[in-house]
Short mmCIF file of C-alpha atoms in Angstrom, two decimals:
data_model
loop_
_atom_site.label_atom_id
_atom_site.label_comp_id
_atom_site.label_asym_id
_atom_site.label_seq_id
_atom_site.Cartn_x
_atom_site.Cartn_y
_atom_site.Cartn_z
CA GLN A 13 -11.01 127.38 -22.70
CA LYS A 14 -8.46 126.14 -19.76
CA GLU A 15 -5.91 128.47 -18.84
CA VAL A 16 -3.34 125.03 -19.02
CA GLU A 17 -4.16 122.13 -20.89
CA GLN A 18 -1.93 118.96 -20.40
CA ASP A 19 -2.42 115.45 -22.17
CA PRO A 20 -3.13 113.00 -19.64
CA GLY A 21 -1.65 109.94 -21.18
CA PRO A 22 -1.05 107.67 -19.62
CA LEU A 23 2.48 106.93 -22.06
CA SER A 24 4.62 104.20 -21.53
CA VAL A 25 8.01 104.31 -22.59
CA PRO A 26 10.94 101.48 -22.27
CA GLU A 27 13.67 101.65 -20.21
CA GLY A 28 16.48 104.36 -21.53
CA ALA A 29 14.21 106.07 -24.30
CA ILE A 30 13.45 109.76 -24.46
CA VAL A 31 10.24 110.85 -23.12
CA SER A 32 9.13 114.29 -24.22
CA LEU A 33 5.81 115.54 -21.48
CA ASN A 34 4.05 118.94 -23.08
CA CYS A 35 1.81 121.30 -21.92
CA THR A 36 -0.16 124.49 -23.40
CA TYR A 37 -1.86 127.61 -22.25
CA SER A 38 -3.37 130.19 -22.80
CA ASN A 39 -2.71 133.34 -20.78
CA SER A 40 0.53 135.31 -21.94
CA ALA A 41 0.95 136.98 -18.40
CA PHE A 42 2.28 133.90 -17.04
CA GLN A 43 6.27 134.41 -16.20
CA TYR A 44 7.49 131.25 -14.27
CA PHE A 45 6.50 127.63 -15.46
CA MET A 46 6.97 124.58 -12.76
CA TRP A 47 7.51 121.01 -13.19
CA TYR A 48 6.24 118.35 -10.32
CA ARG A 49 6.35 114.93 -10.35
CA GLN A 50 4.08 112.81 -8.16
CA TYR A 51 4.50 109.49 -7.27
CA SER A 52 1.40 107.13 -6.37
CA ARG A 53 -0.21 108.35 -2.72
CA LYS A 54 2.31 111.37 -2.81
CA GLY A 55 2.62 115.02 -2.58
CA PRO A 56 3.98 116.84 -5.94
CA GLU A 57 7.50 117.13 -5.67
CA LEU A 58 9.30 120.31 -7.76
CA LEU A 59 11.45 118.72 -10.38
CA MET A 60 12.34 122.36 -11.81
CA TYR A 61 11.14 125.65 -13.10
CA THR A 62 11.87 128.10 -14.87
CA TYR A 63 11.35 132.17 -15.53
CA SER A 64 10.22 133.26 -18.86
CA SER A 65 11.41 131.45 -22.35
CA GLY A 66 14.01 129.44 -22.71
CA ASN A 67 15.85 126.49 -21.41
CA LYS A 68 17.06 124.63 -18.23
CA GLU A 69 18.71 121.67 -17.86
CA ASP A 70 19.45 119.59 -14.34
CA GLY A 71 20.93 115.91 -15.31
CA ARG A 72 18.56 114.04 -17.06
CA PHE A 73 16.19 116.48 -17.25
CA THR A 74 15.61 119.57 -19.64
CA ALA A 75 12.39 121.98 -19.19
CA GLN A 76 11.74 124.32 -22.62
CA VAL A 77 9.63 127.06 -22.62
CA ASP A 78 8.18 129.02 -25.70
CA LYS A 79 6.34 131.58 -24.99
CA SER A 80 5.73 132.89 -28.51
CA SER A 81 3.97 129.36 -28.98
CA LYS A 82 2.80 129.16 -25.77
CA TYR A 83 4.00 125.59 -25.14
CA ILE A 84 6.02 123.95 -22.67
CA SER A 85 7.79 120.77 -22.23
CA LEU A 86 9.60 118.42 -20.09
CA PHE A 87 12.56 115.99 -21.12
CA ILE A 88 13.27 113.02 -19.69
CA ARG A 89 16.66 111.38 -21.27
CA ASP A 90 17.56 108.21 -20.28
CA SER A 91 14.53 107.11 -18.88
CA GLN A 92 14.46 104.92 -15.60
CA PRO A 93 12.00 102.49 -13.99
CA SER A 94 12.32 104.90 -10.70
CA ASP A 95 10.73 108.11 -13.50
CA SER A 96 6.91 106.27 -13.32
CA ALA A 97 4.71 108.82 -12.15
CA THR A 98 2.25 111.71 -12.58
CA TYR A 99 4.16 115.10 -13.90
CA LEU A 100 2.16 117.81 -13.66
CA CYS A 101 2.95 121.32 -15.29
CA ALA A 102 1.89 124.69 -13.23
CA MET A 103 1.97 128.09 -14.43
CA SER A 104 2.46 131.48 -12.24
CA THR A 105 1.77 134.90 -12.63
CA PRO A 106 3.84 137.68 -9.87
CA PRO A 107 3.11 138.89 -8.04
CA GLY A 108 -0.08 137.58 -7.08
CA ASN A 109 1.26 134.02 -6.71
CA GLN A 110 -1.39 132.30 -8.28
CA PHE A 111 -1.19 128.81 -9.90
CA TYR A 112 -2.56 127.15 -12.98
CA PHE A 113 -1.72 123.63 -13.11
CA GLY A 114 -2.51 120.60 -15.56
CA THR A 115 -4.20 117.70 -15.12
CA GLY A 116 -1.00 115.92 -15.17
CA THR A 117 0.50 112.75 -17.75
CA SER A 118 0.97 109.78 -16.21
CA LEU A 119 4.17 108.15 -17.35
CA THR A 120 5.35 104.32 -16.80
CA VAL A 121 8.92 103.12 -17.76
CA ILE A 122 9.42 99.80 -18.34
CA PRO A 123 12.21 97.45 -17.88
CA GLU B 6 16.03 122.76 4.80
CA ALA B 7 13.12 121.06 6.23
CA GLY B 8 10.21 121.11 4.11
CA VAL B 9 6.43 121.28 4.24
CA ALA B 10 5.34 119.10 7.17
CA GLN B 11 1.10 117.79 7.41
CA SER B 12 -0.35 115.55 9.36
CA PRO B 13 -2.47 113.12 9.21
CA ARG B 14 -0.81 111.47 6.39
CA TYR B 15 -4.13 109.05 6.18
CA LYS B 16 -7.89 109.50 7.43
CA ILE B 17 -10.72 107.52 7.03
CA ILE B 18 -14.01 108.95 8.51
CA GLU B 19 -18.08 108.21 8.24
CA LYS B 20 -20.05 110.78 6.09
CA ARG B 21 -21.23 113.96 8.41
CA GLN B 22 -17.89 113.51 10.69
CA SER B 23 -15.51 116.32 11.00
CA VAL B 24 -11.99 115.93 10.51
CA ALA B 25 -8.93 118.66 10.44
CA PHE B 26 -5.87 118.59 8.76
CA TRP B 27 -2.82 120.08 10.58
CA CYS B 28 -0.07 122.03 8.01
CA ASN B 29 3.31 123.54 8.81
CA PRO B 30 5.04 125.56 5.97
CA ILE B 31 8.89 126.49 4.75
CA SER B 32 10.35 128.30 7.54
CA GLY B 33 9.90 131.94 6.17
CA HIS B 34 7.74 131.40 3.72
CA ALA B 35 4.89 134.07 3.81
CA THR B 36 2.42 132.50 1.26
CA LEU B 37 0.89 129.17 2.34
CA TYR B 38 -2.21 127.10 0.36
CA TRP B 39 -4.64 124.25 0.61
CA TYR B 40 -5.50 122.37 -2.14
CA GLN B 41 -7.65 120.00 -3.02
CA GLN B 42 -6.72 116.81 -5.70
CA ILE B 43 -8.83 114.33 -6.95
CA LEU B 44 -7.77 111.34 -8.45
CA GLY B 45 -6.53 111.86 -11.73
CA GLN B 46 -7.23 115.89 -11.75
CA GLY B 47 -4.56 118.48 -10.93
CA PRO B 48 -4.88 120.54 -7.90
CA LYS B 49 -7.56 122.48 -6.95
CA LEU B 50 -6.97 126.17 -5.07
CA LEU B 51 -9.13 126.03 -1.69
CA ILE B 52 -7.30 128.93 0.34
CA GLN B 53 -4.68 131.07 0.00
CA PHE B 54 -2.88 133.06 3.36
CA GLN B 55 -0.13 135.62 3.51
CA ASN B 56 0.70 135.71 6.10
CA ASN B 57 -2.24 135.44 8.84
CA GLY B 58 -4.58 136.85 6.16
CA VAL B 59 -6.73 135.33 3.59
CA VAL B 60 -5.60 136.29 -0.11
CA ASP B 61 -8.06 133.82 -2.34
CA ASP B 62 -11.01 131.85 -0.36
CA SER B 63 -13.22 131.74 -3.68
CA GLN B 64 -13.07 128.09 -4.35
CA LEU B 65 -13.56 127.01 -0.56
CA PRO B 66 -17.32 125.22 0.40
CA LYS B 67 -17.58 127.83 3.59
CA ASP B 68 -20.79 126.27 4.41
CA ARG B 69 -18.48 123.15 5.46
CA PHE B 70 -14.84 123.81 5.26
CA SER B 71 -12.91 126.00 7.36
CA ALA B 72 -9.24 127.18 7.74
CA GLU B 73 -7.13 129.49 9.45
CA ARG B 74 -3.60 130.41 9.83
CA LEU B 75 -2.90 131.92 13.27
CA LYS B 76 0.16 133.55 13.96
CA GLY B 77 1.16 133.40 10.37
CA VAL B 78 2.74 130.03 10.45
CA ASP B 79 0.86 126.56 10.73
CA SER B 80 -2.79 126.38 9.12
CA THR B 81 -5.68 124.05 10.14
CA LEU B 82 -8.31 123.06 7.38
CA LYS B 83 -11.48 121.71 9.01
CA ILE B 84 -14.31 119.86 7.39
CA GLN B 85 -17.50 119.37 8.70
CA PRO B 86 -19.79 118.05 8.26
CA ALA B 87 -18.07 115.81 5.59
CA LYS B 88 -19.81 114.79 2.23
CA LEU B 89 -18.72 111.50 0.36
CA GLU B 90 -17.30 113.71 -2.62
CA ASP B 91 -14.82 115.23 -0.60
CA SER B 92 -12.67 112.03 -0.54
CA ALA B 93 -9.52 112.98 -2.23
CA VAL B 94 -5.76 114.27 -0.85
CA TYR B 95 -5.48 117.67 0.78
CA LEU B 96 -2.50 119.66 -0.19
CA CYS B 97 -0.63 122.08 1.71
CA ALA B 98 1.94 124.14 -0.39
CA SER B 99 3.81 127.41 0.34
CA SER B 100 6.09 130.38 -1.38
CA LEU B 101 8.65 132.69 -0.71
CA ASP B 102 7.73 136.48 -1.48
CA GLY B 103 9.11 137.32 -4.46
CA LEU B 104 9.62 133.79 -5.88
CA PRO B 105 6.16 132.26 -7.06
CA VAL B 106 7.04 128.78 -6.83
CA LEU B 107 5.08 126.63 -5.48
CA PHE B 108 6.61 123.62 -2.58
CA PHE B 109 4.36 120.99 -1.19
CA GLY B 110 3.95 118.62 1.76
CA PRO B 111 3.13 115.29 1.37
CA GLY B 112 -0.51 115.20 1.46
CA THR B 113 -3.33 114.17 3.54
CA ARG B 114 -5.48 111.27 2.25
CA LEU B 115 -8.85 111.64 2.99
CA THR B 116 -11.20 108.94 2.77
CA VAL B 117 -14.77 109.53 3.51
CA LEU B 118 -17.25 106.56 3.74
#
């Protein structure tokens, strides 16, 4: 079983839709949870990170962590064509700073 | 605050040739990572440095890949000789002690012909 599972998609939605991206994991020791956005031919860009459980909001983006279910989500409200990218989830276990990645979900927002 | 810098951005070489990539992490970030990302996959760790010491190089193909981080700042990753399957994006990332969150550079896209 992989440490982190992420549906690769592809996911295609109309502009303005609410997008839900998800990852599941198996290691209960994970404490930090990150979401990255990666445009084609670019490096991953950190969108948000959360520590332990709970929600975090930044503009149109909301990250949720449910440690009891080992499940994390990224919601994008009022999706825009500029949100079209691959979204990677990642998790880490301090203090060793080891990181575990999902395979990424490809999202296309259609104007 | 300047981000992680990498060069070159693109490189095309013939198989069996050698290539080197350079990375400068975010100022003050003690931990530096090199990842390999193949199209459609998540990043795969090649090597992790803490200052100028190696923390993890278990997935580095040491018969052809080498990396160093002199003076605990800049780092270089070298491939010699390159194989076709080395075609990938090579990502450098850094993190701050006490905050296990990764910051990536723009990557180097390597094509081996």
